[in-house]
JSON list of C-alpha atoms in Angstrom, two decimals:
[
{"chain": "Q", "resi": 1, "resn": "MET", "atom": "CA", "xyz": [34.58, -7.69, -38.74]},
{"chain": "Q", "resi": 2, "resn": "SER", "atom": "CA", "xyz": [32.61, -7.09, -41.92]},
{"chain": "Q", "resi": 3, "resn": "ALA", "atom": "CA", "xyz": [30.79, -9.86, -43.77]},
{"chain": "Q", "resi": 4, "resn": "LEU", "atom": "CA", "xyz": [33.46, -9.99, -46.46]},
{"chain": "Q", "resi": 5, "resn": "ASP", "atom": "CA", "xyz": [36.49, -9.73, -44.20]},
{"chain": "Q", "resi": 6, "resn": "PRO", "atom": "CA", "xyz": [39.16, -12.28, -45.22]},
{"chain": "Q", "resi": 7, "resn": "ARG", "atom": "CA", "xyz": [39.43, -13.27, -41.58]},
{"chain": "Q", "resi": 8, "resn": "ASP", "atom": "CA", "xyz": [35.74, -14.20, -41.51]},
{"chain": "Q", "resi": 9, "resn": "VAL", "atom": "CA", "xyz": [35.56, -17.40, -39.50]},
{"chain": "Q", "resi": 10, "resn": "ASP", "atom": "CA", "xyz": [32.49, -18.88, -41.22]},
{"chain": "Q", "resi": 11, "resn": "LEU", "atom": "CA", "xyz": [33.89, -18.34, -44.69]},
{"chain": "Q", "resi": 12, "resn": "LYS", "atom": "CA", "xyz": [37.20, -19.85, -43.62]},
{"chain": "Q", "resi": 13, "resn": "LYS", "atom": "CA", "xyz": [35.37, -22.88, -42.24]},
{"chain": "Q", "resi": 14, "resn": "ASP", "atom": "CA", "xyz": [33.48, -23.27, -45.53]},
{"chain": "Q", "resi": 15, "resn": "LEU", "atom": "CA", "xyz": [36.72, -23.12, -47.49]},
{"chain": "Q", "resi": 16, "resn": "ASP", "atom": "CA", "xyz": [38.39, -25.67, -45.20]},
{"chain": "Q", "resi": 17, "resn": "ALA", "atom": "CA", "xyz": [35.39, -27.99, -45.56]},
{"chain": "Q", "resi": 18, "resn": "THR", "atom": "CA", "xyz": [35.52, -27.63, -49.35]},
{"chain": "Q", "resi": 19, "resn": "VAL", "atom": "CA", "xyz": [39.24, -28.46, -49.42]},
{"chain": "Q", "resi": 20, "resn": "ARG", "atom": "CA", "xyz": [38.73, -31.51, -47.14]},
{"chain": "Q", "resi": 21, "resn": "ALA", "atom": "CA", "xyz": [35.83, -32.70, -49.32]},
{"chain": "Q", "resi": 22, "resn": "ARG", "atom": "CA", "xyz": [38.00, -32.34, -52.40]},
{"chain": "Q", "resi": 23, "resn": "ARG", "atom": "CA", "xyz": [40.71, -34.48, -50.81]},
{"chain": "Q", "resi": 24, "resn": "GLU", "atom": "CA", "xyz": [38.20, -37.17, -49.87]},
{"chain": "Q", "resi": 25, "resn": "LEU", "atom": "CA", "xyz": [36.19, -37.16, -53.10]},
{"chain": "Q", "resi": 26, "resn": "GLY", "atom": "CA", "xyz": [38.98, -36.64, -55.60]},
{"chain": "Q", "resi": 27, "resn": "GLU", "atom": "CA", "xyz": [39.59, -34.35, -58.54]},
{"chain": "Q", "resi": 28, "resn": "GLU", "atom": "CA", "xyz": [36.45, -35.40, -60.45]},
{"chain": "Q", "resi": 29, "resn": "TYR", "atom": "CA", "xyz": [34.33, -33.34, -58.01]},
{"chain": "Q", "resi": 30, "resn": "ASP", "atom": "CA", "xyz": [36.50, -30.19, -58.23]},
{"chain": "Q", "resi": 31, "resn": "SER", "atom": "CA", "xyz": [34.11, -28.10, -60.31]},
{"chain": "Q", "resi": 32, "resn": "ALA", "atom": "CA", "xyz": [31.08, -29.05, -58.17]},
{"chain": "Q", "resi": 33, "resn": "LEU", "atom": "CA", "xyz": [32.94, -28.21, -54.95]},
{"chain": "Q", "resi": 34, "resn": "VAL", "atom": "CA", "xyz": [34.27, -24.91, -56.32]},
{"chain": "Q", "resi": 35, "resn": "ASP", "atom": "CA", "xyz": [30.81, -23.99, -57.62]},
{"chain": "Q", "resi": 36, "resn": "SER", "atom": "CA", "xyz": [29.30, -24.76, -54.22]},
{"chain": "Q", "resi": 37, "resn": "PHE", "atom": "CA", "xyz": [31.88, -22.63, -52.42]},
{"chain": "Q", "resi": 38, "resn": "LEU", "atom": "CA", "xyz": [31.48, -19.77, -54.89]},
{"chain": "Q", "resi": 39, "resn": "GLU", "atom": "CA", "xyz": [27.69, -19.87, -54.40]},
{"chain": "Q", "resi": 40, "resn": "LYS", "atom": "CA", "xyz": [28.27, -19.41, -50.66]},
{"chain": "Q", "resi": 41, "resn": "VAL", "atom": "CA", "xyz": [30.61, -16.49, -51.32]},
{"chain": "Q", "resi": 42, "resn": "GLU", "atom": "CA", "xyz": [28.15, -14.97, -53.78]},
{"chain": "Q", "resi": 43, "resn": "GLN", "atom": "CA", "xyz": [25.34, -15.32, -51.23]},
{"chain": "Q", "resi": 44, "resn": "ARG", "atom": "CA", "xyz": [27.51, -13.54, -48.63]},
{"chain": "Q", "resi": 45, "resn": "ILE", "atom": "CA", "xyz": [28.17, -10.72, -51.08]},
{"chain": "Q", "resi": 46, "resn": "ASP", "atom": "CA", "xyz": [24.48, -10.46, -51.98]},
{"chain": "Q", "resi": 47, "resn": "ASP", "atom": "CA", "xyz": [23.51, -10.36, -48.30]},
{"chain": "Q", "resi": 48, "resn": "THR", "atom": "CA", "xyz": [26.06, -7.65, -47.59]},
{"chain": "Q", "resi": 49, "resn": "VAL", "atom": "CA", "xyz": [24.97, -5.52, -50.55]},
{"chain": "Q", "resi": 50, "resn": "GLU", "atom": "CA", "xyz": [21.30, -5.97, -49.65]},
{"chain": "Q", "resi": 51, "resn": "ARG", "atom": "CA", "xyz": [21.95, -4.97, -46.05]},
{"chain": "Q", "resi": 52, "resn": "ARG", "atom": "CA", "xyz": [23.86, -1.86, -47.15]},
{"chain": "Q", "resi": 53, "resn": "VAL", "atom": "CA", "xyz": [21.16, -0.87, -49.65]},
{"chain": "Q", "resi": 54, "resn": "ARG", "atom": "CA", "xyz": [18.43, -1.32, -47.01]},
{"chain": "Q", "resi": 55, "resn": "ARG", "atom": "CA", "xyz": [20.42, 0.79, -44.55]},
{"chain": "Q", "resi": 56, "resn": "HIS", "atom": "CA", "xyz": [20.98, 3.49, -47.16]},
{"chain": "Q", "resi": 57, "resn": "LEU", "atom": "CA", "xyz": [17.28, 3.53, -48.11]},
{"chain": "Q", "resi": 58, "resn": "ALA", "atom": "CA", "xyz": [16.28, 3.73, -44.44]},
{"chain": "Q", "resi": 59, "resn": "GLU", "atom": "CA", "xyz": [18.66, 6.65, -43.92]},
{"chain": "Q", "resi": 60, "resn": "GLN", "atom": "CA", "xyz": [17.27, 8.35, -47.02]},
{"chain": "Q", "resi": 61, "resn": "ARG", "atom": "CA", "xyz": [13.70, 7.89, -45.76]},
{"chain": "Q", "resi": 62, "resn": "MET", "atom": "CA", "xyz": [14.68, 9.41, -42.43]},
{"chain": "Q", "resi": 63, "resn": "VAL", "atom": "CA", "xyz": [16.13, 12.44, -44.21]},
{"chain": "Q", "resi": 64, "resn": "ASP", "atom": "CA", "xyz": [12.95, 12.76, -46.29]},
{"chain": "Q", "resi": 65, "resn": "VAL", "atom": "CA", "xyz": [10.67, 12.38, -43.26]},
{"chain": "Q", "resi": 66, "resn": "ARG", "atom": "CA", "xyz": [12.57, 14.90, -41.22]},
{"chain": "Q", "resi": 67, "resn": "GLY", "atom": "CA", "xyz": [12.66, 17.28, -44.15]},
{"chain": "Q", "resi": 68, "resn": "ALA", "atom": "CA", "xyz": [16.33, 17.78, -43.53]},
{"chain": "Q", "resi": 69, "resn": "ARG", "atom": "CA", "xyz": [17.72, 20.44, -45.80]},
{"chain": "Q", "resi": 70, "resn": "ARG", "atom": "CA", "xyz": [20.91, 22.34, -45.93]},
{"chain": "Q", "resi": 71, "resn": "PRO", "atom": "CA", "xyz": [20.78, 25.74, -44.26]},
{"chain": "Q", "resi": 72, "resn": "LYS", "atom": "CA", "xyz": [19.67, 28.51, -46.61]},
{"chain": "Q", "resi": 73, "resn": "GLY", "atom": "CA", "xyz": [23.06, 30.18, -46.50]},
{"chain": "Q", "resi": 74, "resn": "ALA", "atom": "CA", "xyz": [24.79, 26.99, -47.61]},
{"chain": "Q", "resi": 75, "resn": "GLU", "atom": "CA", "xyz": [22.38, 26.53, -50.54]},
{"chain": "Q", "resi": 76, "resn": "ASN", "atom": "CA", "xyz": [23.08, 29.85, -52.20]},
{"chain": "Q", "resi": 77, "resn": "TRP", "atom": "CA", "xyz": [26.64, 30.61, -51.11]},
{"chain": "Q", "resi": 78, "resn": "ALA", "atom": "CA", "xyz": [28.12, 29.52, -54.45]},
{"chain": "Q", "resi": 79, "resn": "GLU", "atom": "CA", "xyz": [25.51, 31.50, -56.35]},
{"chain": "Q", "resi": 80, "resn": "ARG", "atom": "CA", "xyz": [26.23, 34.64, -54.32]},
{"chain": "Q", "resi": 81, "resn": "PHE", "atom": "CA", "xyz": [30.00, 34.22, -54.66]},
{"chain": "Q", "resi": 82, "resn": "GLY", "atom": "CA", "xyz": [29.80, 33.58, -58.40]},
{"chain": "Q", "resi": 83, "resn": "PHE", "atom": "CA", "xyz": [27.53, 36.57, -58.92]},
{"chain": "Q", "resi": 84, "resn": "ALA", "atom": "CA", "xyz": [29.88, 38.82, -56.94]},
{"chain": "Q", "resi": 85, "resn": "VAL", "atom": "CA", "xyz": [32.91, 37.69, -58.96]},
{"chain": "Q", "resi": 86, "resn": "ILE", "atom": "CA", "xyz": [31.11, 38.21, -62.28]},
{"chain": "Q", "resi": 87, "resn": "THR", "atom": "CA", "xyz": [29.93, 41.65, -61.17]},
{"chain": "Q", "resi": 88, "resn": "LEU", "atom": "CA", "xyz": [33.44, 42.73, -60.22]},
{"chain": "Q", "resi": 89, "resn": "VAL", "atom": "CA", "xyz": [34.92, 41.40, -63.45]},
{"chain": "Q", "resi": 90, "resn": "LEU", "atom": "CA", "xyz": [32.30, 43.21, -65.53]},
{"chain": "Q", "resi": 91, "resn": "ALA", "atom": "CA", "xyz": [32.68, 46.40, -63.48]},
{"chain": "Q", "resi": 92, "resn": "ILE", "atom": "CA", "xyz": [36.11, 47.07, -65.00]},
{"chain": "Q", "resi": 93, "resn": "PRO", "atom": "CA", "xyz": [35.07, 47.34, -68.66]},
{"chain": "Q", "resi": 94, "resn": "LEU", "atom": "CA", "xyz": [31.79, 49.07, -67.75]},
{"chain": "Q", "resi": 95, "resn": "SER", "atom": "CA", "xyz": [33.69, 51.72, -65.78]},
{"chain": "Q", "resi": 96, "resn": "ALA", "atom": "CA", "xyz": [36.14, 52.20, -68.64]},
{"chain": "Q", "resi": 97, "resn": "ILE", "atom": "CA", "xyz": [33.38, 52.52, -71.25]},
{"chain": "Q", "resi": 98, "resn": "GLY", "atom": "CA", "xyz": [31.30, 54.85, -69.08]},
{"chain": "Q", "resi": 99, "resn": "GLY", "atom": "CA", "xyz": [34.34, 56.99, -68.23]},
{"chain": "Q", "resi": 100, "resn": "ALA", "atom": "CA", "xyz": [35.52, 57.17, -71.86]},
{"chain": "Q", "resi": 101, "resn": "LEU", "atom": "CA", "xyz": [32.12, 58.12, -73.25]},
{"chain": "Q", "resi": 102, "resn": "ALA", "atom": "CA", "xyz": [30.74, 60.43, -70.56]},
{"chain": "Q", "resi": 103, "resn": "GLY", "atom": "CA", "xyz": [33.57, 61.13, -68.13]},
{"chain": "Q", "resi": 104, "resn": "MET", "atom": "CA", "xyz": [32.86, 61.04, -64.43]},
{"chain": "Q", "resi": 105, "resn": "SER", "atom": "CA", "xyz": [29.09, 61.01, -64.87]},
{"chain": "Q", "resi": 106, "resn": "GLY", "atom": "CA", "xyz": [29.43, 57.91, -67.10]},
{"chain": "Q", "resi": 107, "resn": "MET", "atom": "CA", "xyz": [31.46, 56.12, -64.43]},
{"chain": "Q", "resi": 108, "resn": "VAL", "atom": "CA", "xyz": [28.92, 57.09, -61.77]},
{"chain": "Q", "resi": 109, "resn": "ALA", "atom": "CA", "xyz": [26.09, 55.79, -63.98]},
{"chain": "Q", "resi": 110, "resn": "ALA", "atom": "CA", "xyz": [27.97, 52.50, -64.52]},
{"chain": "Q", "resi": 111, "resn": "TRP", "atom": "CA", "xyz": [28.54, 52.02, -60.80]},
{"chain": "Q", "resi": 112, "resn": "VAL", "atom": "CA", "xyz": [24.93, 52.94, -59.95]},
{"chain": "Q", "resi": 113, "resn": "GLY", "atom": "CA", "xyz": [23.89, 50.20, -62.37]},
{"chain": "Q", "resi": 114, "resn": "ILE", "atom": "CA", "xyz": [26.34, 47.70, -60.82]},
{"chain": "Q", "resi": 115, "resn": "VAL", "atom": "CA", "xyz": [25.12, 48.49, -57.30]},
{"chain": "Q", "resi": 116, "resn": "GLY", "atom": "CA", "xyz": [21.51, 48.26, -58.49]},
{"chain": "Q", "resi": 117, "resn": "VAL", "atom": "CA", "xyz": [22.06, 44.82, -60.04]},
{"chain": "Q", "resi": 118, "resn": "ASN", "atom": "CA", "xyz": [23.73, 43.59, -56.84]},
{"chain": "Q", "resi": 119, "resn": "ALA", "atom": "CA", "xyz": [20.92, 45.00, -54.71]},
{"chain": "Q", "resi": 120, "resn": "ALA", "atom": "CA", "xyz": [18.32, 43.28, -56.89]},
{"chain": "Q", "resi": 121, "resn": "GLN", "atom": "CA", "xyz": [20.22, 39.99, -56.54]},
{"chain": "Q", "resi": 122, "resn": "ALA", "atom": "CA", "xyz": [20.42, 40.40, -52.76]},
{"chain": "Q", "resi": 123, "resn": "VAL", "atom": "CA", "xyz": [16.66, 41.02, -52.55]},
{"chain": "Q", "resi": 124, "resn": "ARG", "atom": "CA", "xyz": [15.97, 38.04, -54.80]},
{"chain": "Q", "resi": 125, "resn": "LEU", "atom": "CA", "xyz": [18.01, 35.74, -52.53]},
{"chain": "Q", "resi": 126, "resn": "ASN", "atom": "CA", "xyz": [16.74, 37.31, -49.27]},
{"chain": "Q", "resi": 127, "resn": "PRO", "atom": "CA", "xyz": [13.22, 38.74, -49.72]},
{"chain": "Q", "resi": 128, "resn": "GLN", "atom": "CA", "xyz": [12.98, 39.58, -46.02]},
{"chain": "Q", "resi": 129, "resn": "ILE", "atom": "CA", "xyz": [15.39, 42.49, -46.67]},
{"chain": "Q", "resi": 130, "resn": "VAL", "atom": "CA", "xyz": [12.58, 44.47, -48.32]},
{"chain": "Q", "resi": 131, "resn": "SER", "atom": "CA", "xyz": [9.86, 43.48, -45.87]},
{"chain": "Q", "resi": 132, "resn": "GLY", "atom": "CA", "xyz": [12.04, 44.46, -42.92]},
{"chain": "Q", "resi": 133, "resn": "ARG", "atom": "CA", "xyz": [11.55, 41.11, -41.21]},
{"chain": "Q", "resi": 134, "resn": "ARG", "atom": "CA", "xyz": [14.39, 39.08, -39.89]},
{"chain": "Q", "resi": 135, "resn": "GLY", "atom": "CA", "xyz": [14.42, 35.34, -39.25]},
{"chain": "Q", "resi": 136, "resn": "ARG", "atom": "CA", "xyz": [12.38, 34.83, -36.09]},
{"chain": "Q", "resi": 137, "resn": "SER", "atom": "CA", "xyz": [13.52, 32.47, -33.39]},
{"chain": "Q", "resi": 138, "resn": "ALA", "atom": "CA", "xyz": [11.38, 30.60, -30.88]},
{"chain": "Q", "resi": 139, "resn": "HIS", "atom": "CA", "xyz": [12.12, 33.09, -28.08]},
{"chain": "Q", "resi": 140, "resn": "ASP", "atom": "CA", "xyz": [10.88, 36.08, -30.13]},
{"chain": "Q", "resi": 141, "resn": "ASP", "atom": "CA", "xyz": [7.22, 35.02, -29.65]}
]
């Protein structure tokens, strides 16, 4: 059961005690009794929020301490996908312009440029491609 669960036994007991006190003391004490009960409810809410915030901050500190990061592939997947889509979309008019102006050699020049731009992007995202190194694992040592 959570702290704010309607079936919370302590809160139910507090409400029952407030209702009994109201019956015994009369209507002139209604606002004082309601205020008292609402203060208890407010305190329960504050305690619950504080506990959740502390737990969230502790979890965040653990993530910071561990240096947990998303895997490199997950970080730049959207960037790679977006770049590939843009390149393919732009390849159509570039091929048409190159073919119309210079024939087959113009189309070849356009596609060499497209491949070059994609290669440069791949090297920018994965510098180890140029150096010839791959990600090393613990058993490679």
